[in-house]
Amino acid sequence: MNSRWIPTMCYQCKAECAILARVEGGVLKEIRGNPRARGKACVKGMAGVSLEYSPDRLTRPLKRVGKRGEGKFEPCSWDEALHAITAKLRDLRDRGEAHKLTASFFPHSITDPKWRFLNAYGGFINTALPHCDSAKIVACIKAMGGVPNHHIPPNFASVPKGGVIILAGRHAMGCLDDAAVPRDILDAKARGAILVVIDPVFTADAAKADWWIPVRPSGDTALFTGMTHHIVMNGLHNKAFVENWVREGDFEKLKDYLADKTPEAMSAVCDVPARDIVKLAEMCAAAPSVGVDSFKGIMLGQALDFGHAWTNFLAVTGNIDNPGGQPLPDLTPLSPVLPAPAGPSLAEKGWHRTGPDKGKFGKYSFIMEPTWYEAQAIKNGGLKVLVTAECNPALTEMGQEEWRKAVTMTDDKGQYQLEMLVSYEIMLSETSKYADYVLPDKSYFERWELLYMPWWYNFGHGVALRQPVVEAPGECRHSNEVFIELGKRLCPEYFAFKDDLEYYDIQLAGLGLSVGKLQDMGGLWSPGTTGFRKYEHGGFGTPSKKVHLYWEDLEEAGQALPRVGLAPEYDADAGEFPFILISYRTIFHQGSGQWTHNNPQLRDPVGGFLDNPVLINAATARRLGIEDGAMVTLRSRTGSLKARAKCTERIRPDCLGLHHGFGSTVGRVAVLGHGVSDNVLIPDSGMTLDWQDLVGGESHVSTRVTVES
């Protein structure tokens, strides 16, 4: 009788689905999908109750008393912690080095209080986006123009009968996705759509697919280029779209480039039979729509080149901003909070541009710094204060051991080169072991947040409200509240508003809304429209107002058109390390986040995912004398680890697979489970900077390895 359902937004992963939380007597009891939104919650979302009441929750600020990495802390007051952080940031700014502050977090909204503080102070944001989507974002900006939207996939609910859905290295049914995506894809199949999965691993998506294509890792660019060759050279392209909406001269340049990129030539690179490349090309050319989705499961090769190849493919088939194709989303017209800080110039001040590697980033065009360069930036002297929230770089970064070494490096006076590391945490993590101050964050059931970026699967205008449904324990404060307090101390002219709620009210005023009104509306606002072929009313967001197939600004870098060869990391050391290790995901875990790896429901050995055995093709295992369940050693140029073997037909014989994000030694649930971190085996950016896809994001979450019984 005392039960009520409260609408809010999930945050067990980055999808941030709309949910309903059932609360009884102030206690969270149950999670469901919100039927006023997309109506689904996944297993991670429903396990949020266990997260909320974890006995490992932090409730007081902690101050380091041992060396970094020892994980020795003592409680301290908020006043002490904020005084120390404020003093360090004031000192950094007084030295003219404000740009050497970086905060690493997931940007729920492009002007949320954390981002506003960084702009006002003069620091920078970095995020895990370069691991996932930044190359796709850069490709879409260069090809189609527009704002930098995070992972805008096809609108699967709009795929018509006969439409083709291509998931390329994309784990839509077992990854960090809106919980409604599997339903939307299967509904599209029921309407007569065709699902094609291109992946070295036979994923859950492949099990539902009409066609699984086990591509060679890093062969994705060649595969799409071979399809584009067949379509263009045989006159199968969408002539009306090309003539009206492709920039003059670009199609001719593309055609010249494609001359020797035949299906046969590309087959040698991607290890997909030429006849299959032709078959898929003709299927797509004849289909009423084609949508391509990638970058959230594993990236198999040079990410920007792949994004370029796939945008060219979509352009010549006319599948841009059409039902079932690549959407061009809108921004919600929120009011600015004035005065609005402009922020420092990434080109002039960003730490990955000012060090000795500045020249290598000369064409880098994403709006955020890459997390994978943190270790090298510390070594270069370009990163002095690092603040982490909702992330775990000690476990999630390529070459994680180098990150851990970097944050403990000292100068000739014995002082840490990274002068301060602050970690906001719901519960302790691998990263917090290295922090100078650990601040207890509120969970997503305890805080306010306004979400309005058009990413993930929110295609049209929209606003969603995350609101508290239960009280936070102890002294927890949401990181937004703390950044506002820091702003009032360090840049008060930009933080004249009272608190986060007043800040959101100002933003919502332009829509005739407020936080209170949004609550009364059920926490969601949208005109309920997506819109297609919006370019017909004003063109694309590029300088020419048309799609750009040829990127002249990258001529010097050799990327004016896609490079079709394998990524350098897949060619290196092939003799010593004959297998390509690739990462994969499941619906049970969100990256390396403590929120899911320390959740007893998600690590349950029967109903969850306890560990991450190494996937080995059964024929390969027989050849090497490896039995199912045996312990094996994986070794790469950067490290080695032991893992349990799982023999399966669901992976290419030349590949090995490891679920990403495991290996935590912090938290009572995580340490009881098993599992290893794939990042032990993957080189950090400082070792292989030339391997990185510097124009848009890192190119690999995989590497060459050998396996020994």
XYZ file of C-alpha atoms in Angstrom:
709
model
C 0.000 0.000 0.000
C 3.004 2.271 0.558
C 4.590 1.437 -2.815
C 5.089 3.963 -5.597
C 6.839 3.982 -8.945
C 9.174 6.936 -9.584
C 10.455 7.720 -13.113
C 14.193 8.301 -13.442
C 17.128 7.324 -15.673
C 19.318 4.256 -15.296
C 23.097 4.512 -15.204
C 24.324 0.965 -14.919
C 25.934 1.700 -18.268
C 26.284 4.623 -20.659
C 22.969 3.943 -22.408
C 21.010 5.708 -19.639
C 17.631 4.101 -20.331
C 14.424 5.559 -18.901
C 13.289 3.421 -15.973
C 10.741 3.255 -13.187
C 11.975 2.654 -9.640
C 9.602 1.071 -7.123
C 10.162 2.514 -3.654
C 8.559 1.275 -0.440
C 9.057 3.176 2.788
C 12.096 4.970 1.371
C 13.724 1.720 0.218
C 14.385 0.862 -3.437
C 12.756 -2.474 -4.253
C 12.500 -2.989 -8.026
C 13.485 -1.581 -11.438
C 11.501 -1.740 -14.666
C 11.678 -0.075 -18.052
C 9.571 3.069 -18.422
C 6.685 2.374 -20.844
C 6.425 6.121 -21.581
C 9.890 5.932 -23.099
C 11.184 2.758 -24.768
C 9.865 0.460 -22.097
C 12.794 -1.858 -21.412
C 15.411 -2.484 -18.753
C 18.274 -4.947 -19.172
C 19.766 -7.284 -16.584
C 22.307 -4.639 -15.556
C 19.554 -2.093 -15.002
C 17.386 -4.444 -12.991
C 20.394 -5.363 -10.829
C 20.726 -1.728 -9.787
C 19.019 -2.525 -6.488
C 22.045 -4.591 -5.454
C 24.327 -1.703 -6.378
C 22.341 0.752 -4.289
C 22.621 -1.294 -1.122
C 26.118 -2.697 -1.572
C 28.000 -2.975 1.728
C 31.037 -1.572 -0.140
C 29.408 1.857 -0.642
C 31.651 4.784 0.302
C 30.034 7.234 2.704
C 32.884 9.586 3.762
C 35.770 11.364 1.993
C 39.110 9.577 2.244
C 42.666 10.960 2.229
C 45.686 8.936 1.126
C 48.135 8.128 3.944
C 50.398 5.634 2.173
C 52.062 5.659 -1.215
C 49.965 5.785 -4.346
C 48.829 2.307 -5.220
C 48.931 0.982 -1.667
C 45.273 1.839 -1.099
C 45.889 3.196 2.415
C 43.474 5.936 3.469
C 42.023 7.648 6.485
C 38.691 9.472 6.701
C 38.740 13.241 6.356
C 36.145 15.992 6.281
C 34.673 17.527 3.135
C 36.139 20.874 4.229
C 39.632 19.411 4.360
C 39.311 17.690 0.991
C 37.800 20.702 -0.787
C 40.374 23.057 0.750
C 43.244 20.881 -0.517
C 41.752 20.497 -4.011
C 40.959 24.212 -4.273
C 44.481 25.162 -3.177
C 46.079 22.862 -5.741
C 43.856 24.126 -8.572
C 44.488 27.758 -7.612
C 48.231 27.103 -7.584
C 48.075 25.390 -10.982
C 46.161 28.305 -12.507
C 48.483 30.886 -10.932
C 51.391 29.081 -12.622
C 49.648 29.528 -15.982
C 49.010 25.801 -16.264
C 45.243 25.520 -15.831
C 45.151 23.507 -19.062
C 47.121 20.799 -17.277
C 43.982 19.888 -15.340
C 41.928 17.128 -16.891
C 38.703 15.620 -15.621
C 37.859 12.181 -16.948
C 34.153 11.345 -16.883
C 31.221 10.497 -19.089
C 29.658 13.749 -20.382
C 25.953 13.215 -19.832
C 25.312 16.649 -21.313
C 27.661 19.026 -23.090
C 27.072 21.874 -20.644
C 26.563 20.004 -17.394
C 28.221 21.539 -14.292
C 31.415 19.497 -14.584
C 31.977 20.580 -18.165
C 31.063 24.184 -17.287
C 33.677 24.226 -14.527
C 36.389 22.947 -16.847
C 35.559 25.579 -19.458
C 35.554 28.341 -16.846
C 38.747 27.196 -15.138
C 40.667 26.427 -18.325
C 41.040 22.670 -18.039
C 39.882 19.854 -20.267
C 37.571 16.892 -20.284
C 38.603 13.495 -21.498
C 36.428 10.455 -21.768
C 36.371 6.883 -22.883
C 34.737 7.938 -26.151
C 38.003 7.556 -28.089
C 37.840 3.866 -27.161
C 34.472 3.587 -28.796
C 32.970 6.233 -30.988
C 35.171 9.238 -31.587
C 36.406 8.054 -34.972
C 32.828 7.462 -36.080
C 31.906 10.919 -34.797
C 34.798 12.527 -36.673
C 33.883 10.588 -39.821
C 30.278 11.761 -39.620
C 31.338 15.369 -39.004
C 33.761 15.359 -41.925
C 31.359 13.605 -44.277
C 28.008 15.077 -43.263
C 28.705 17.982 -40.905
C 26.723 18.657 -37.781
C 27.400 18.475 -34.080
C 29.656 15.837 -32.515
C 27.064 13.277 -31.524
C 27.983 10.245 -29.515
C 27.162 6.940 -31.160
C 24.170 7.614 -33.361
C 23.196 4.196 -34.748
C 20.456 3.387 -37.242
C 16.921 3.906 -35.998
C 16.109 0.216 -35.960
C 12.427 0.911 -35.328
C 12.271 2.621 -38.744
C 13.876 -0.153 -40.831
C 11.404 -1.086 -43.588
C 10.609 -4.493 -45.014
C 13.624 -5.650 -46.995
C 15.970 -3.211 -45.273
C 19.460 -4.407 -44.362
C 20.895 -4.023 -40.839
C 24.673 -4.436 -40.673
C 26.313 -4.850 -37.280
C 30.063 -4.592 -37.838
C 32.046 -5.424 -34.718
C 28.948 -4.339 -32.859
C 27.422 -6.256 -29.933
C 24.005 -4.644 -29.900
C 22.375 -7.545 -28.034
C 25.085 -7.928 -25.438
C 26.735 -4.601 -24.876
C 26.291 -1.045 -23.595
C 23.061 -0.377 -25.418
C 19.568 0.847 -24.892
C 17.707 -2.143 -23.507
C 15.075 -1.845 -26.262
C 17.556 -2.421 -29.109
C 17.252 -6.224 -29.291
C 13.481 -5.875 -29.481
C 13.714 -3.234 -32.223
C 16.116 -5.336 -34.298
C 14.012 -8.479 -33.934
C 10.840 -6.511 -34.749
C 12.549 -5.248 -37.899
C 13.447 -8.824 -38.822
C 9.826 -9.817 -38.272
C 8.873 -7.103 -40.785
C 11.218 -8.686 -43.288
C 14.494 -6.848 -42.629
C 17.778 -8.713 -43.098
C 20.356 -8.821 -40.278
C 24.027 -9.211 -41.225
C 26.688 -9.519 -38.518
C 30.323 -8.892 -39.433
C 32.512 -10.040 -36.552
C 35.344 -12.520 -35.845
C 33.253 -13.793 -32.892
C 29.911 -15.555 -33.214
C 28.075 -13.194 -30.885
C 24.528 -13.209 -29.542
C 23.719 -10.935 -32.480
C 25.197 -13.470 -34.914
C 22.966 -16.159 -33.401
C 19.956 -14.061 -34.476
C 21.405 -12.994 -37.822
C 20.477 -14.070 -41.323
C 24.163 -14.014 -42.230
C 27.315 -14.094 -40.106
C 30.518 -12.981 -41.822
C 33.603 -13.854 -39.713
C 35.832 -11.043 -41.006
C 39.560 -10.928 -40.308
C 40.234 -8.348 -37.595
C 41.068 -4.990 -39.204
C 39.593 -6.148 -42.515
C 36.409 -4.130 -42.086
C 37.651 -1.124 -44.102
C 38.633 -3.361 -47.015
C 35.298 -5.202 -46.878
C 33.228 -2.001 -47.145
C 35.549 -0.574 -49.780
C 35.220 -3.729 -51.852
C 31.425 -3.448 -51.661
C 31.605 0.225 -52.647
C 33.804 -0.700 -55.635
C 31.268 -3.230 -56.898
C 28.344 -0.851 -56.442
C 30.013 2.142 -58.109
C 31.758 0.337 -60.950
C 28.568 -1.475 -61.916
C 26.335 1.587 -61.772
C 24.354 0.262 -58.802
C 24.750 3.436 -56.740
C 21.895 5.790 -55.875
C 22.362 8.168 -58.774
C 19.875 10.771 -57.587
C 21.506 11.117 -54.169
C 25.026 11.209 -55.609
C 24.135 13.810 -58.230
C 22.195 16.056 -55.871
C 23.860 15.633 -52.498
C 27.520 14.621 -52.971
C 29.965 17.509 -53.335
C 30.952 18.194 -56.914
C 34.088 16.292 -57.905
C 34.110 13.934 -54.922
C 32.377 11.034 -56.656
C 34.916 11.142 -59.497
C 37.793 11.103 -56.995
C 36.182 8.179 -55.202
C 35.744 6.307 -58.469
C 39.409 6.770 -59.376
C 40.437 5.602 -55.901
C 38.234 2.505 -56.197
C 39.688 1.373 -59.503
C 41.997 -1.253 -57.994
C 39.904 -1.907 -54.860
C 38.127 -4.876 -56.425
C 36.285 -7.481 -54.342
C 39.083 -9.903 -55.172
C 41.778 -7.496 -53.976
C 39.853 -6.610 -50.834
C 39.143 -10.281 -50.139
C 42.859 -10.842 -49.681
C 42.844 -8.230 -46.904
C 39.608 -9.016 -45.066
C 39.524 -12.803 -45.632
C 35.923 -12.678 -46.837
C 35.380 -14.470 -50.159
C 35.042 -12.084 -53.098
C 31.719 -13.691 -54.037
C 30.377 -12.819 -50.571
C 31.551 -9.216 -50.903
C 29.686 -9.029 -54.232
C 26.604 -10.732 -52.786
C 26.383 -8.319 -49.841
C 27.025 -5.316 -52.094
C 24.217 -6.275 -54.464
C 21.895 -7.024 -51.535
C 22.536 -3.550 -50.126
C 22.233 -1.803 -53.487
C 18.804 -3.348 -54.032
C 17.507 -2.813 -50.488
C 15.135 0.038 -49.580
C 17.508 0.953 -46.735
C 20.864 -0.011 -45.263
C 21.956 0.867 -41.737
C 25.460 0.252 -40.419
C 26.225 0.122 -36.711
C 29.636 -0.341 -35.143
C 32.151 0.897 -32.586
C 30.499 -0.101 -29.346
C 31.534 -3.710 -29.200
C 35.030 -3.990 -30.608
C 36.880 -1.898 -33.128
C 38.755 -4.210 -35.400
C 41.080 -1.901 -37.253
C 42.003 1.678 -38.032
C 38.910 3.336 -36.743
C 38.777 6.561 -38.743
C 39.464 4.771 -42.029
C 36.636 2.362 -41.244
C 34.304 5.247 -40.416
C 35.300 6.934 -43.674
C 34.769 3.768 -45.730
C 31.381 3.196 -44.226
C 30.155 6.799 -44.661
C 31.234 6.618 -48.314
C 29.321 3.347 -48.645
C 26.200 4.911 -47.104
C 26.496 7.949 -49.362
C 26.728 6.049 -52.642
C 23.759 3.892 -51.612
C 21.759 6.959 -50.486
C 21.375 5.764 -46.904
C 21.905 9.003 -45.006
C 19.043 10.400 -42.906
C 16.513 8.021 -44.411
C 14.353 5.493 -42.541
C 16.645 2.593 -41.663
C 19.814 4.473 -42.636
C 22.199 6.783 -40.767
C 20.172 9.367 -38.782
C 21.192 12.999 -38.439
C 19.890 13.879 -34.972
C 18.912 17.258 -33.566
C 20.017 19.155 -30.498
C 17.482 20.136 -27.865
C 17.257 23.960 -27.751
C 18.096 24.599 -24.112
C 18.802 28.091 -22.830
C 22.415 29.074 -22.097
C 23.420 29.824 -18.523
C 25.013 33.255 -18.867
C 27.749 34.274 -18.810
C 28.862 31.177 -20.718
C 32.567 30.264 -20.419
C 34.137 29.554 -23.781
C 36.767 27.130 -22.583
C 40.407 26.903 -23.632
C 41.508 26.089 -27.163
C 42.171 22.385 -27.467
C 44.444 23.092 -30.430
C 46.602 25.533 -28.468
C 46.492 24.203 -24.929
C 45.370 20.573 -24.882
C 47.987 18.520 -23.086
C 48.326 15.975 -25.846
C 49.285 18.789 -28.236
C 51.827 20.638 -26.130
C 54.255 17.830 -25.346
C 56.935 16.284 -27.553
C 54.251 14.370 -29.470
C 52.410 17.533 -30.507
C 53.118 17.028 -34.209
C 51.501 13.613 -34.250
C 48.205 15.142 -33.114
C 48.261 17.960 -35.651
C 45.123 16.745 -37.389
C 43.322 15.432 -34.328
C 39.819 16.814 -34.605
C 37.706 15.337 -31.836
C 36.486 17.735 -29.151
C 37.812 15.784 -26.181
C 41.131 14.433 -25.087
C 41.751 10.697 -25.354
C 41.929 8.831 -22.066
C 44.435 6.413 -23.542
C 47.081 9.163 -23.635
C 46.975 9.954 -19.911
C 50.087 7.959 -19.036
C 52.156 9.536 -21.792
C 50.905 13.025 -20.878
C 52.078 12.536 -17.288
C 55.499 11.451 -18.553
C 55.608 14.458 -20.902
C 54.804 16.854 -18.070
C 51.569 17.984 -19.681
C 49.162 16.530 -17.107
C 49.459 17.713 -13.517
C 46.009 17.242 -11.947
C 43.657 14.418 -12.885
C 40.100 14.092 -11.612
C 38.208 10.880 -12.389
C 34.493 10.260 -12.006
C 32.410 7.355 -13.292
C 35.497 5.790 -14.864
C 38.312 3.451 -13.911
C 41.465 4.184 -15.951
C 43.659 1.952 -13.785
C 41.769 -1.019 -15.206
C 40.224 0.206 -18.443
C 43.189 1.804 -20.227
C 45.340 0.104 -22.818
C 48.621 -0.706 -21.159
C 47.073 -0.326 -17.724
C 50.387 -1.148 -16.050
C 51.944 1.904 -17.721
C 49.104 4.074 -16.389
C 49.756 2.770 -12.896
C 53.481 3.408 -13.252
C 52.891 6.904 -14.614
C 50.723 8.068 -11.714
C 53.408 6.883 -9.272
C 56.380 8.452 -11.113
C 58.386 11.002 -9.127
C 60.732 13.830 -10.100
C 64.298 14.337 -8.850
C 62.888 15.813 -5.634
C 60.752 12.765 -4.934
C 57.494 14.566 -5.754
C 54.849 12.855 -7.865
C 54.891 14.120 -11.458
C 51.106 13.938 -11.424
C 50.678 16.405 -8.588
C 47.141 15.443 -7.586
C 44.745 12.615 -8.394
C 41.151 12.903 -7.177
C 38.684 10.069 -7.617
C 34.895 10.289 -7.202
C 33.622 6.837 -6.318
C 30.474 5.031 -5.235
C 32.739 2.239 -4.017
C 36.491 1.798 -4.091
C 38.062 0.831 -7.411
C 41.482 0.049 -8.864
C 41.826 3.755 -9.703
C 40.968 4.934 -6.200
C 43.964 2.981 -4.866
C 46.147 5.636 -6.528
C 44.097 8.692 -5.541
C 45.168 11.397 -3.107
C 41.520 12.053 -2.241
C 38.593 9.692 -2.750
C 35.245 11.480 -2.665
C 32.003 9.538 -1.997
C 29.653 10.048 -4.948
C 25.905 9.623 -5.010
C 24.469 6.769 -7.023
C 22.130 7.460 -9.907
C 19.217 6.701 -7.572
C 20.247 9.574 -5.279
C 21.059 12.516 -7.546
C 19.701 15.082 -9.975
C 20.854 15.256 -13.586
C 19.472 16.711 -16.790
C 20.122 14.574 -19.875
C 19.642 16.077 -23.304
C 22.399 15.097 -25.705
C 21.038 13.350 -28.828
C 23.148 10.259 -28.447
C 22.505 6.609 -28.150
C 18.970 5.856 -29.231
C 17.290 9.186 -28.499
C 17.035 10.320 -32.086
C 14.870 13.439 -31.907
C 14.791 16.394 -29.554
C 14.426 15.274 -25.993
C 15.057 15.964 -22.325
C 15.155 13.396 -19.546
C 15.350 13.966 -15.820
C 17.330 11.816 -13.448
C 15.908 12.457 -10.003
C 16.570 11.074 -6.514
C 14.311 8.215 -5.511
C 16.041 7.407 -2.199
C 18.301 9.261 0.228
C 22.064 8.988 -0.163
C 23.945 7.319 2.692
C 26.359 9.146 4.957
C 28.139 12.178 3.527
C 27.810 11.356 -0.181
C 27.736 14.297 -2.593
C 27.216 14.094 -6.326
C 30.244 15.182 -8.349
C 28.159 17.906 -10.018
C 27.512 19.452 -6.607
C 31.222 19.393 -5.835
C 32.207 20.948 -9.170
C 29.693 23.723 -8.555
C 31.287 24.355 -5.165
C 34.752 24.441 -6.770
C 33.392 26.837 -9.375
C 32.055 29.188 -6.706
C 35.516 29.195 -5.097
C 37.654 29.513 -8.229
C 35.484 31.114 -10.959
C 32.538 32.692 -9.112
C 31.470 34.875 -12.048
C 30.325 31.727 -13.871
C 28.664 30.098 -10.853
C 26.262 32.750 -9.584
C 23.352 30.280 -9.534
C 22.480 28.630 -6.228
C 22.797 24.927 -7.022
C 22.317 22.235 -9.665
C 18.513 22.540 -9.621
C 18.605 26.279 -10.311
C 21.141 25.622 -13.074
C 18.776 23.134 -14.716
C 15.820 25.503 -14.322
C 17.700 28.178 -16.271
C 18.490 25.698 -19.047
C 14.888 24.484 -19.246
C 13.333 27.957 -19.282
C 13.629 28.274 -23.070
C 11.339 25.263 -23.443
C 8.841 26.687 -20.965
C 9.897 23.994 -18.515
C 11.438 23.700 -15.081
C 12.616 20.765 -13.022
C 9.283 20.789 -11.196
C 7.260 20.829 -14.414
C 9.418 18.067 -15.865
C 8.742 15.977 -12.772
C 5.005 16.533 -13.217
C 5.352 15.339 -16.843
C 6.924 12.065 -15.742
C 10.539 13.193 -16.190
C 10.489 13.082 -19.995
C 9.942 15.733 -22.668
C 10.044 15.254 -26.422
C 7.968 16.359 -29.411
C 7.949 12.673 -30.333
C 9.463 13.139 -33.769
C 12.611 11.970 -35.493
C 12.361 13.374 -39.008
C 14.130 12.091 -42.095
C 15.881 13.687 -45.084
C 16.212 16.924 -43.177
C 19.035 17.909 -45.545
C 16.403 18.621 -48.195
C 15.611 21.780 -46.222
C 18.967 23.543 -46.005
C 21.504 20.894 -46.922
C 24.110 19.167 -44.770
C 26.257 20.819 -42.116
C 29.409 20.745 -44.230
C 30.878 23.899 -45.846
C 29.470 22.849 -49.233
C 26.123 21.809 -47.696
C 26.679 18.418 -49.335
C 28.277 15.110 -48.335
C 32.084 15.083 -48.560
C 33.608 11.812 -49.728
C 37.124 13.221 -50.151
C 38.802 14.767 -47.100
C 41.383 17.170 -48.456
C 42.504 18.272 -44.973
C 43.925 14.766 -44.499
C 45.818 14.529 -47.777
C 49.152 15.005 -45.997
C 48.276 12.237 -43.533
C 47.401 9.899 -46.404
C 43.763 9.667 -45.340
C 41.925 11.810 -47.859
C 40.329 8.470 -48.745
C 40.329 5.340 -46.552
C 43.453 3.238 -46.031
C 42.379 -0.340 -46.694
C 45.336 -2.258 -45.256
C 45.427 -3.977 -41.891
C 46.158 -1.806 -38.868
C 49.846 -1.804 -37.832
C 49.192 -3.721 -34.627
C 47.876 -6.678 -36.624
C 50.941 -6.837 -38.858
C 53.515 -6.428 -36.071
C 55.244 -9.444 -34.521
C 53.033 -11.915 -36.368
C 55.753 -14.583 -36.246
C 56.223 -14.490 -32.489
C 52.571 -13.760 -31.738
C 50.446 -15.672 -34.265
C 46.996 -14.938 -32.787
C 44.984 -11.742 -32.693
C 43.414 -11.147 -29.296
C 40.078 -9.385 -29.576
C 37.802 -8.000 -26.888
C 34.152 -8.830 -26.644
C 31.286 -7.744 -24.410
C 28.216 -9.223 -22.758
C 25.045 -7.727 -21.368
C 26.197 -8.465 -17.796
C 29.004 -5.931 -17.441
C 29.754 -2.322 -18.282
C 33.424 -2.038 -19.174
C 35.606 -2.109 -16.087
C 33.084 -0.318 -13.880
C 32.906 -1.331 -10.247
C 29.152 -0.851 -10.469
C 28.656 -4.080 -12.396
C 31.784 -6.049 -11.487
C 30.951 -5.686 -7.796
C 27.285 -6.537 -8.230
C 26.423 -9.985 -6.802
C 23.542 -10.502 -9.245
C 25.751 -9.853 -12.273
C 28.671 -11.963 -11.038
C 26.496 -14.889 -9.979
C 27.960 -18.136 -11.424
C 24.537 -19.352 -12.578
C 22.607 -16.252 -13.603
C 25.498 -13.878 -14.210
C 29.011 -13.752 -15.647
C 31.582 -14.908 -13.097
C 34.810 -14.782 -15.091
C 36.186 -14.263 -18.579
C 37.780 -17.404 -20.009
C 39.841 -17.037 -23.155
C 37.874 -18.143 -26.218
C 39.857 -20.516 -28.442
C 38.600 -22.077 -31.629
C 38.107 -25.815 -31.040
C 40.254 -26.821 -34.020
C 43.044 -24.499 -32.866
C 42.825 -25.943 -29.366
C 43.132 -29.503 -30.681
C 46.170 -28.509 -32.743
C 47.826 -26.961 -29.693
C 46.815 -29.750 -27.326
C 44.665 -27.458 -25.165
C 41.669 -29.000 -23.438
C 38.506 -27.164 -22.551
C 38.818 -25.647 -19.061
C 42.617 -25.932 -18.945
C 44.675 -23.001 -17.656
C 46.696 -21.351 -20.428
C 49.148 -18.462 -20.613
C 48.564 -15.553 -22.953
C 51.624 -13.483 -23.791
C 52.098 -10.295 -25.802
C 54.901 -7.792 -26.271
C 53.766 -5.991 -23.084
C 52.848 -8.710 -20.605
C 51.362 -12.085 -19.846
C 48.477 -13.564 -17.887
C 46.879 -16.907 -17.100
C 43.271 -17.655 -17.959
C 40.912 -20.584 -18.294
C 40.457 -21.853 -21.859
C 36.995 -22.144 -23.372
C 37.065 -24.160 -26.573
C 34.356 -23.096 -29.006
C 33.414 -22.930 -32.672
C 32.270 -19.342 -32.109
C 35.530 -17.597 -33.013
C 37.895 -17.525 -35.983
C 40.804 -20.017 -35.750
C 43.380 -17.205 -35.932
C 41.803 -15.232 -33.060
C 41.492 -15.472 -29.303
C 38.816 -13.658 -27.321
C 38.695 -12.082 -23.876
C 35.751 -10.300 -22.294
C 36.863 -6.749 -21.523
C 36.923 -5.160 -18.078
C 37.700 -8.008 -15.689
C 40.666 -8.232 -13.334
C 39.549 -6.086 -10.421
C 41.130 -6.782 -7.035
C 38.918 -4.321 -5.160
C 35.495 -5.066 -3.709
C 34.148 -8.138 -1.950
C 32.222 -9.364 -5.007
C 34.943 -8.720 -7.571
C 37.632 -10.530 -5.610
C 35.445 -13.605 -5.113
C 34.896 -13.871 -8.860
C 37.604 -14.757 -11.300
C 38.814 -13.081 -14.450
C 41.738 -11.237 -16.004
C 42.269 -7.848 -17.608
C 42.907 -7.836 -21.350
C 44.631 -4.448 -21.003
C 47.649 -6.145 -19.447
C 48.380 -7.437 -22.947
C 47.635 -4.291 -24.962
C 50.402 -1.689 -25.478
C 49.850 1.816 -24.162
C 49.957 4.823 -26.450
C 53.461 5.815 -25.395
C 54.865 2.535 -26.712
C 52.940 2.494 -29.971
C 51.844 6.050 -30.659
C 52.238 5.518 -34.403
C 49.709 2.694 -34.165
C 47.057 5.027 -32.817
C 44.407 6.398 -35.106
C 45.464 9.922 -34.228
C 42.763 11.518 -36.327
C 39.726 10.651 -34.307
C 40.530 8.116 -31.646
C 42.474 5.021 -30.779
C 42.374 2.266 -33.313
C 42.779 -0.856 -31.275
C 41.484 -2.616 -28.246
C 43.251 -5.742 -29.383
C 46.764 -6.947 -30.008
C 48.974 -9.810 -31.173
C 49.441 -12.659 -28.645
C 50.560 -16.230 -28.322
C 48.937 -18.920 -26.201
C 50.777 -21.625 -24.293
C 49.388 -24.545 -22.293
